[in-house]
CSV table of C-alpha atoms and ligand atoms in Angstrom, one decimal:
chain,number,residue,atom,x,y,z
S,1,UNK,CA,0.0,0.1,0.3
S,2,UNK,CA,1.2,3.3,-1.2
S,3,UNK,CA,1.7,6.1,1.8
S,4,UNK,CA,0.7,9.3,0.7
S,5,UNK,CA,1.7,12.4,2.3
S,6,UNK,CA,2.6,16.2,2.4
S,7,UNK,CA,5.4,17.3,0.4
S,8,UNK,CA,5.1,21.2,0.6
S,9,UNK,CA,2.9,23.8,2.1
S,10,UNK,CA,1.9,27.2,1.4
S,11,UNK,CA,-0.1,30.0,2.8
S,12,UNK,CA,-1.4,33.1,1.6
S,13,UNK,CA,-3.3,35.8,3.7
S,14,UNK,CA,-4.6,39.3,2.3
S,15,UNK,CA,-2.5,42.4,3.9
S,16,UNK,CA,-5.8,44.4,4.8
S,17,UNK,CA,-6.5,43.8,8.4
S,18,UNK,CA,-10.6,44.1,9.7
S,19,UNK,CA,-10.3,44.5,13.4
S,20,UNK,CA,-13.1,44.1,15.8
S,21,UNK,CA,-13.1,47.5,16.9
S,22,UNK,CA,-13.8,48.5,12.8
S,23,UNK,CA,-17.0,46.3,13.1
S,24,UNK,CA,-18.2,48.3,16.2
S,25,UNK,CA,-18.4,51.2,13.7
S,26,UNK,CA,-20.1,49.3,11.0
S,27,UNK,CA,-22.7,46.8,12.8
S,28,UNK,CA,-24.2,46.9,16.4
S,29,UNK,CA,-21.8,44.8,17.7
S,30,UNK,CA,-18.8,44.8,20.5
S,31,UNK,CA,-15.2,43.8,20.6
S,32,UNK,CA,-16.1,41.9,23.9
S,33,UNK,CA,-19.3,40.0,22.3
S,34,UNK,CA,-17.2,39.0,19.5
S,35,UNK,CA,-13.9,37.7,21.5
S,36,UNK,CA,-16.1,35.9,24.1
S,37,UNK,CA,-18.8,34.5,21.8
S,38,UNK,CA,-16.0,33.3,19.0
S,39,UNK,CA,-12.6,34.0,19.9
S,40,UNK,CA,-12.2,35.9,16.8
S,41,UNK,CA,-10.0,39.4,17.4
S,42,UNK,CA,-9.3,40.4,13.4
S,43,UNK,CA,-9.5,38.9,10.2
S,44,UNK,CA,-8.1,39.6,6.7
S,45,UNK,CA,-10.1,40.9,3.5
S,46,UNK,CA,-8.9,40.6,0.3
S,47,UNK,CA,-8.4,43.6,-2.2
S,48,UNK,CA,-10.7,45.0,-4.5
S,49,UNK,CA,-10.6,42.4,-7.5
S,50,UNK,CA,-8.7,39.6,-5.5
S,51,UNK,CA,-10.2,36.5,-6.5
S,52,UNK,CA,-10.3,33.0,-5.0
S,53,UNK,CA,-7.7,31.8,-7.8
S,54,UNK,CA,-5.4,34.7,-6.8
S,55,UNK,CA,-5.1,33.9,-3.6
S,56,UNK,CA,-5.1,30.2,-4.1
S,57,UNK,CA,-2.0,30.7,-6.8
S,58,UNK,CA,0.2,32.3,-4.4
S,59,UNK,CA,-0.2,29.8,-1.6
S,60,UNK,CA,0.3,27.2,-4.2
S,61,UNK,CA,3.6,28.7,-5.5
S,62,UNK,CA,4.9,28.5,-1.9
S,63,UNK,CA,3.8,24.9,-1.3
S,64,UNK,CA,5.3,23.8,-4.8
S,65,UNK,CA,8.4,25.7,-3.8
S,66,UNK,CA,8.8,23.9,-0.7
S,67,UNK,CA,8.2,20.3,-2.2
S,68,UNK,CA,11.0,21.5,-4.8
S,69,UNK,CA,8.4,20.6,-8.1
S,70,UNK,CA,8.3,22.6,-11.2
S,71,UNK,CA,4.4,23.6,-11.9
S,72,UNK,CA,4.4,20.9,-15.0
S,73,UNK,CA,5.2,18.2,-12.8
S,74,UNK,CA,1.8,18.5,-11.1
S,75,UNK,CA,-0.8,16.0,-12.2
S,76,UNK,CA,-4.1,17.4,-10.6
S,77,UNK,CA,-5.1,20.7,-8.9
S,78,UNK,CA,-8.0,20.6,-6.7
S,79,UNK,CA,-9.5,23.9,-5.2
S,80,UNK,CA,-11.7,23.5,-2.5
S,81,UNK,CA,-13.9,26.7,-2.2
S,82,UNK,CA,-17.4,28.1,-1.7
S,83,UNK,CA,-16.2,31.5,-3.1
S,84,UNK,CA,-14.7,30.5,-6.6
S,85,UNK,CA,-14.2,33.3,-9.5
S,86,UNK,CA,-17.1,32.5,-11.0
S,87,UNK,CA,-19.8,29.8,-11.0
S,88,UNK,CA,-17.8,28.2,-13.9
S,89,UNK,CA,-15.5,27.6,-14.6
S,90,UNK,CA,-13.9,25.8,-11.8
S,91,UNK,CA,-11.4,28.2,-9.8
S,92,UNK,CA,-8.7,25.4,-10.3
S,93,UNK,CA,-8.3,26.0,-13.7
S,94,UNK,CA,-7.8,29.6,-13.2
S,95,UNK,CA,-4.9,28.3,-10.9
S,96,UNK,CA,-3.5,26.1,-13.7
S,97,UNK,CA,-3.2,28.9,-15.9
S,98,UNK,CA,-1.6,31.0,-13.4
S,99,UNK,CA,1.1,28.5,-12.5
S,100,UNK,CA,1.6,27.3,-15.8
S,101,UNK,CA,0.8,23.7,-14.4
S,102,UNK,CA,-0.6,22.5,-18.1
S,103,UNK,CA,-0.2,18.7,-17.2
S,104,UNK,CA,-2.7,19.2,-14.5
S,105,UNK,CA,-6.2,17.8,-14.4
S,106,UNK,CA,-8.5,20.2,-12.1
S,107,UNK,CA,-11.5,20.6,-10.6
S,108,UNK,CA,-13.4,22.4,-7.6
S,109,UNK,CA,-14.7,20.8,-4.7
S,110,UNK,CA,-17.4,22.4,-2.6
S,111,UNK,CA,-17.3,21.3,0.9
S,112,UNK,CA,-17.5,24.3,2.6
S,113,UNK,CA,-15.2,24.4,5.9
S,114,UNK,CA,-14.7,20.7,5.3
S,115,UNK,CA,-13.6,21.4,1.5
S,116,UNK,CA,-9.8,20.9,2.4
S,117,UNK,CA,-10.3,17.7,4.3
S,118,UNK,CA,-12.3,16.3,1.3
S,119,UNK,CA,-10.1,17.4,-1.2
S,120,UNK,CA,-7.0,15.7,0.7
S,121,UNK,CA,-8.9,12.6,0.7
S,122,UNK,CA,-10.0,13.0,-2.8
S,123,UNK,CA,-6.1,13.3,-3.9
S,124,UNK,CA,-5.0,10.6,-1.8
S,125,UNK,CA,-7.6,8.3,-3.6
S,126,UNK,CA,-5.8,9.5,-7.2
S,127,UNK,CA,-2.7,9.1,-6.1
S,128,UNK,CA,-3.1,5.6,-4.3
S,129,UNK,CA,-4.6,4.3,-7.4
S,130,UNK,CA,-1.6,5.6,-9.9
S,131,UNK,CA,-3.8,7.7,-11.6
S,132,UNK,CA,-1.2,10.8,-10.7
S,133,UNK,CA,1.8,11.5,-8.9
S,134,UNK,CA,1.6,14.8,-7.3
S,135,UNK,CA,-1.7,16.6,-6.5
S,136,UNK,CA,-1.9,20.2,-5.5
S,137,UNK,CA,-5.0,20.6,-2.9
S,138,UNK,CA,-5.5,24.3,-2.1
S,139,UNK,CA,-8.4,25.7,0.1
S,140,UNK,CA,-9.0,29.6,-0.7
S,141,UNK,CA,-11.9,31.6,-0.2
S,142,UNK,CA,-13.0,35.4,-0.2
S,143,UNK,CA,-15.9,35.2,2.1
S,144,UNK,CA,-15.8,38.9,2.2
S,145,UNK,CA,-17.2,39.1,-1.1
S,146,UNK,CA,-20.5,36.9,0.1
S,147,UNK,CA,-20.7,38.5,3.5
S,148,UNK,CA,-23.8,40.8,4.5
S,149,UNK,CA,-21.7,43.3,5.9
S,150,UNK,CA,-25.0,44.5,7.7
S,151,UNK,CA,-26.0,41.4,9.4
S,152,UNK,CA,-24.2,41.6,12.4
S,153,UNK,CA,-24.9,37.7,13.6
S,154,UNK,CA,-22.6,36.8,10.2
S,155,UNK,CA,-20.3,39.2,9.2
S,156,UNK,CA,-18.1,39.2,12.4
S,157,UNK,CA,-17.1,35.8,11.8
S,158,UNK,CA,-15.4,35.6,8.5
S,159,UNK,CA,-12.4,36.5,6.7
S,160,UNK,CA,-10.3,35.4,3.6
S,161,UNK,CA,-7.2,33.6,3.0
S,162,UNK,CA,-5.6,30.7,1.2
S,163,UNK,CA,-3.8,27.5,2.6
S,164,UNK,CA,-2.4,24.8,-0.1
S,165,UNK,CA,-0.4,21.6,0.0
S,166,UNK,CA,1.5,19.3,-2.4
S,167,UNK,CA,0.4,15.4,-2.0
S,168,UNK,CA,2.5,12.9,-3.1
S,169,UNK,CA,3.9,9.4,-2.0
S,170,UNK,CA,6.2,9.9,1.2
S,171,UNK,CA,8.4,6.7,2.6
S,172,UNK,CA,7.0,7.1,6.0
S,173,UNK,CA,4.1,8.4,7.7
S,174,UNK,CA,1.5,10.4,5.9
S,175,UNK,CA,-2.4,9.6,6.2
S,176,UNK,CA,-3.3,7.1,8.0
S,177,UNK,CA,-7.0,7.2,8.0
S,178,UNK,CA,-10.2,9.8,7.2
S,179,UNK,CA,-13.5,9.7,7.6
S,180,UNK,CA,-16.0,11.8,5.7
S,181,UNK,CA,-19.9,12.4,6.6
S,182,UNK,CA,-22.7,14.5,5.6
S,183,UNK,CA,-26.2,14.9,6.3
S,184,UNK,CA,-28.2,16.4,3.7
S,185,UNK,CA,-31.4,17.2,5.0
S,186,UNK,CA,-29.9,20.1,7.0
S,187,UNK,CA,-28.8,22.5,4.2
S,188,UNK,CA,-31.2,25.0,5.2
S,189,UNK,CA,-28.9,25.5,8.1
S,190,UNK,CA,-26.4,27.5,6.3
S,191,UNK,CA,-26.4,28.2,2.7
S,192,UNK,CA,-26.2,31.2,0.0
S,193,UNK,CA,-29.7,30.8,-1.5
S,194,UNK,CA,-29.6,33.4,-4.6
S,195,UNK,CA,-27.5,33.4,-7.8
S,196,UNK,CA,-27.7,29.4,-8.3
S,197,UNK,CA,-30.3,27.6,-10.3
S,198,UNK,CA,-32.9,27.5,-7.7
S,199,UNK,CA,-33.1,31.1,-7.4
S,200,UNK,CA,-31.4,32.7,-10.3
S,201,UNK,CA,-29.9,36.2,-9.8
S,202,UNK,CA,-32.8,39.1,-10.8
S,203,UNK,CA,-33.6,42.2,-9.2
S,204,UNK,CA,-35.7,40.5,-6.2
S,205,UNK,CA,-32.7,37.9,-5.3
S,206,UNK,CA,-30.6,41.0,-4.9
S,207,UNK,CA,-33.3,43.1,-2.7
S,208,UNK,CA,-34.0,40.2,-0.6
S,209,UNK,CA,-29.8,40.1,0.2
S,210,UNK,CA,-30.1,36.5,-1.1
S,211,UNK,CA,-26.7,36.8,-2.4
S,212,UNK,CA,-25.1,36.7,1.3
S,213,UNK,CA,-24.4,34.0,3.8
S,214,UNK,CA,-27.2,32.8,5.6
S,215,UNK,CA,-26.7,31.2,8.6
S,216,UNK,CA,-28.6,29.6,11.9
S,217,UNK,CA,-25.4,29.6,14.1
S,218,UNK,CA,-27.1,28.5,17.3
S,219,UNK,CA,-28.2,25.7,15.6
S,220,UNK,CA,-24.9,24.8,14.0
S,221,UNK,CA,-22.9,25.0,17.1
S,222,UNK,CA,-24.3,21.6,18.8
S,223,UNK,CA,-24.1,19.9,15.5
S,224,UNK,CA,-20.8,21.3,14.6
S,225,UNK,CA,-19.3,19.7,18.2
S,226,UNK,CA,-21.1,16.7,18.0
S,227,UNK,CA,-20.2,15.9,14.3
S,228,UNK,CA,-16.5,17.1,14.8
S,229,UNK,CA,-16.1,14.5,17.6
S,230,UNK,CA,-17.9,11.7,15.9
S,231,UNK,CA,-15.5,11.9,12.5
S,232,UNK,CA,-12.3,12.3,15.2
S,233,UNK,CA,-13.6,9.3,17.0
S,234,UNK,CA,-14.2,7.0,13.8
S,235,UNK,CA,-10.8,8.2,12.0
S,236,UNK,CA,-9.1,7.3,15.2
S,237,UNK,CA,-10.8,4.2,15.0
S,238,UNK,CA,-9.9,3.4,11.6
S,239,UNK,CA,-6.0,4.0,12.3
S,240,UNK,CA,-6.3,2.0,15.3
S,241,UNK,CA,-5.2,4.6,17.2
S,242,UNK,CA,-6.5,6.2,21.0
S,243,UNK,CA,-6.8,9.8,21.5
S,244,UNK,CA,-3.7,9.1,23.9
S,245,UNK,CA,-1.9,8.5,20.8
S,246,UNK,CA,-2.9,12.2,19.5
S,247,UNK,CA,-0.1,15.0,19.7
S,248,UNK,CA,-1.9,17.9,17.8
S,249,UNK,CA,-5.5,18.6,16.6
S,250,UNK,CA,-5.6,20.7,14.0
S,251,UNK,CA,-9.4,21.7,13.7
S,252,UNK,CA,-11.6,23.8,11.5
S,253,UNK,CA,-11.5,27.4,12.9
S,254,UNK,CA,-14.9,28.5,13.2
S,255,UNK,CA,-15.4,29.3,17.1
S,256,UNK,CA,-12.9,28.9,19.7
S,257,UNK,CA,-16.1,27.6,22.1
S,258,UNK,CA,-16.8,24.6,19.4
S,259,UNK,CA,-12.9,24.0,19.2
S,260,UNK,CA,-12.5,23.8,23.3
S,261,UNK,CA,-16.1,21.7,23.2
S,262,UNK,CA,-14.7,19.1,20.8
S,263,UNK,CA,-11.3,18.6,22.6
S,264,UNK,CA,-13.2,18.1,25.8
S,265,UNK,CA,-15.8,15.7,24.3
S,266,UNK,CA,-12.6,13.7,22.9
S,267,UNK,CA,-11.0,13.8,26.4
S,268,UNK,CA,-7.9,14.5,24.8
S,269,UNK,CA,-5.3,14.6,27.4
S,270,UNK,CA,-1.9,14.9,26.1
S,271,UNK,CA,-2.7,16.4,22.7
S,272,UNK,CA,-2.4,20.1,21.9
S,273,UNK,CA,-4.6,22.2,19.9
S,274,UNK,CA,-3.7,24.6,17.1
S,275,UNK,CA,-5.9,27.7,17.0
S,276,UNK,CA,-5.0,30.8,15.0
S,277,UNK,CA,-8.9,32.0,15.1
S,278,UNK,CA,-8.3,35.3,16.8
S,279,UNK,CA,-6.0,36.5,14.0
S,280,UNK,CA,-8.1,35.2,10.9
S,281,UNK,CA,-11.7,34.4,11.9
S,282,UNK,CA,-13.6,31.7,9.8
S,283,UNK,CA,-12.0,31.2,6.4
S,284,UNK,CA,-14.1,28.0,5.4
S,285,UNK,CA,-12.3,25.7,3.6
S,286,UNK,CA,-9.1,27.7,4.1
S,287,UNK,CA,-8.9,27.6,7.7
S,288,UNK,CA,-8.0,23.9,8.4
S,289,UNK,CA,-5.4,24.3,5.5
S,290,UNK,CA,-4.2,27.5,6.9
S,291,UNK,CA,-3.6,26.1,10.4
S,292,UNK,CA,-2.3,23.0,9.5
S,293,UNK,CA,0.6,25.4,7.4
S,294,UNK,CA,1.1,27.7,10.6
S,295,UNK,CA,1.3,25.0,13.0
S,296,UNK,CA,4.5,22.8,10.5
S,297,UNK,CA,5.9,26.4,9.9
S,298,UNK,CA,5.7,27.3,13.4
S,299,UNK,CA,8.0,24.4,14.3
S,300,UNK,CA,5.0,23.1,16.4
S,301,UNK,CA,4.7,19.6,14.5
S,302,UNK,CA,7.5,17.2,14.5
S,303,UNK,CA,8.2,14.5,12.7
S,304,UNK,CA,6.3,11.1,14.0
S,305,UNK,CA,3.8,13.4,15.3
S,306,UNK,CA,-0.1,12.1,14.9
S,307,UNK,CA,-1.8,14.9,13.7
S,308,UNK,CA,-5.6,15.0,13.6
S,309,UNK,CA,-7.4,17.4,10.8
S,310,UNK,CA,-11.1,17.7,11.7
S,311,UNK,CA,-13.6,20.0,10.3
S,312,UNK,CA,-17.6,20.8,9.5
S,313,UNK,CA,-19.1,22.9,7.7
S,314,UNK,CA,-22.2,24.0,5.2
S,315,UNK,CA,-24.1,21.0,3.8
S,316,UNK,CA,-23.7,19.9,6.4
S,317,UNK,CA,-20.3,17.9,5.7
S,318,UNK,CA,-17.9,17.2,8.0
S,319,UNK,CA,-14.7,14.9,8.1
S,320,UNK,CA,-11.2,14.2,9.9
S,321,UNK,CA,-8.1,12.9,8.6
S,322,UNK,CA,-5.4,11.1,10.5
S,323,UNK,CA,-1.7,11.9,9.7
S,324,UNK,CA,1.4,10.9,10.8
S,325,UNK,CA,4.0,13.8,10.0
D,1,ACO,N1,-22.3,41.3,18.3
D,1,ACO,C1,-23.7,41.4,19.3
D,1,ACO,N2,-24.8,40.6,19.5
D,1,ACO,C2,-25.1,39.8,18.8
D,1,ACO,C3,-23.9,39.6,17.5
D,1,ACO,C4,-22.8,40.4,17.6
D,1,ACO,N3,-22.2,40.3,16.2
D,1,ACO,N4,-24.1,38.4,16.9
D,1,ACO,C5,-25.7,37.9,17.3
D,1,ACO,N5,-26.3,38.9,18.7
D,1,ACO,C6,-26.8,38.6,19.6
D,1,ACO,C7,-28.2,37.6,18.9
D,1,ACO,O1,-28.8,38.8,18.4
D,1,ACO,C8,-28.5,37.4,20.2
D,1,ACO,O2,-29.3,38.3,20.8
D,1,ACO,P1,-30.9,37.9,21.6
D,1,ACO,O3,-30.4,37.0,23.1
D,1,ACO,O4,-30.8,39.3,22.3
D,1,ACO,O5,-31.7,37.3,20.4
D,1,ACO,C9,-27.5,36.9,21.6
D,1,ACO,O6,-26.3,37.8,20.4
D,1,ACO,C10,-27.0,35.5,21.2
D,1,ACO,O7,-27.0,35.2,19.6
D,1,ACO,P2,-26.5,33.7,19.2
D,1,ACO,O8,-26.6,33.2,18.0
D,1,ACO,O9,-27.6,32.5,20.1
D,1,ACO,O10,-25.1,33.4,20.0
D,1,ACO,P3,-24.1,32.2,20.0
D,1,ACO,O11,-23.5,32.3,21.4
D,1,ACO,O12,-24.5,30.9,19.1
D,1,ACO,O13,-23.1,32.5,19.0
D,1,ACO,C11,-22.3,32.1,16.7
D,1,ACO,C12,-23.2,32.8,17.4
D,1,ACO,C13,-21.0,33.0,17.0
D,1,ACO,C14,-22.7,32.2,15.1
D,1,ACO,C15,-22.2,30.4,17.1
D,1,ACO,O14,-23.5,30.0,17.2
D,1,ACO,C16,-21.1,29.6,16.1
D,1,ACO,O15,-20.3,30.1,16.3
D,1,ACO,N6,-22.2,28.5,15.7
D,1,ACO,C17,-21.6,28.0,14.7
D,1,ACO,C18,-20.9,28.1,13.3
D,1,ACO,C19,-20.6,27.2,12.3
D,1,ACO,O16,-19.7,26.3,12.8
D,1,ACO,N7,-20.6,27.6,10.9
D,1,ACO,C20,-20.4,26.3,10.5
D,1,ACO,C21,-19.0,26.5,9.4
D,1,ACO,S1,-19.4,27.8,8.6
D,1,ACO,C22,-19.3,27.5,6.8
D,1,ACO,O17,-19.2,26.6,6.5
D,1,ACO,C23,-19.0,28.6,6.2
């Protein structure tokens, strides 16, 4: 059985920082509410005209450099995103052109905040089957473009960014197990209703602000905790490991209280939890990717460590990956 692991990592965060203090001037909120309810202090906002593929390309270039690969050596590009450049073509196609990765086949994955994990597992299958040798998996979001800046219940939560990894065969370690889940009966809890074939863009959809994220955060909170805990438990079981074997939990960064509740529910004793939500907010598919990149680049994750990636998002979808670093 081939071992598939990460050969290079990269990230890109837009320069513009939007603080809680600035949000206080835009909607009826407070730094105190945002910090205590979510753990977020500030988030990044993409520049005018910066699309998901622009962020993804910058992150991908770093990951390729670290992996020591030329763009033409990449066989597959997967971009996990819910804020792609356009309805079609896939954002991955724009990234391919930007990189000059002309030998890669390309597609997007729409699995919201679990998108990076869905992407990793998908790429792993292609490499294991021998369909390709090197895959770029990128989580990239410009959520600021679909955020309703008049809705205080959502606009304080989200940010923009991209994280990328190169996946390929490794001699030791790599992905040990994974688990992906979905409950399609709860699509109503978190969605962007306008602009698709259900509600094509019209004056009415724009007037009703249907081109922005709609979320029932409170309902989602409990499901997020349960689903992430369950995904972690199943992935651990599949790897033949226990919670005590894990050194690093790298969760999706939607809410610090969700992260704490998941770790508590799992009864993690030895593991450390990587958190960067205070700097970036929730960047959907990019959150888990950037958290992994930073945990490694900061020298926290050491060779041989068991790492758990765990995420939950709109769909509802969730998933976990266990890796040996
Ligand atoms: N500032 C001040 N008050 C606010 C704000 C704000 N920004 N937002 C909401 N409130 C108020 C509400 O109006 C409510 O007031 P009321 O009691 O007078 O009605 C009160 O605060 C409590 O609101 P809740 O929604 O119950 O607050 P909660 O503690 O649940 O926190 C939050 C909200 C942060 C959204 C939380 O529920 C959450 O994180 N949910 C999970 C989100 C998630 O995981 N989403 C999936 C991933 S995202 C993706 O896939 C794209």
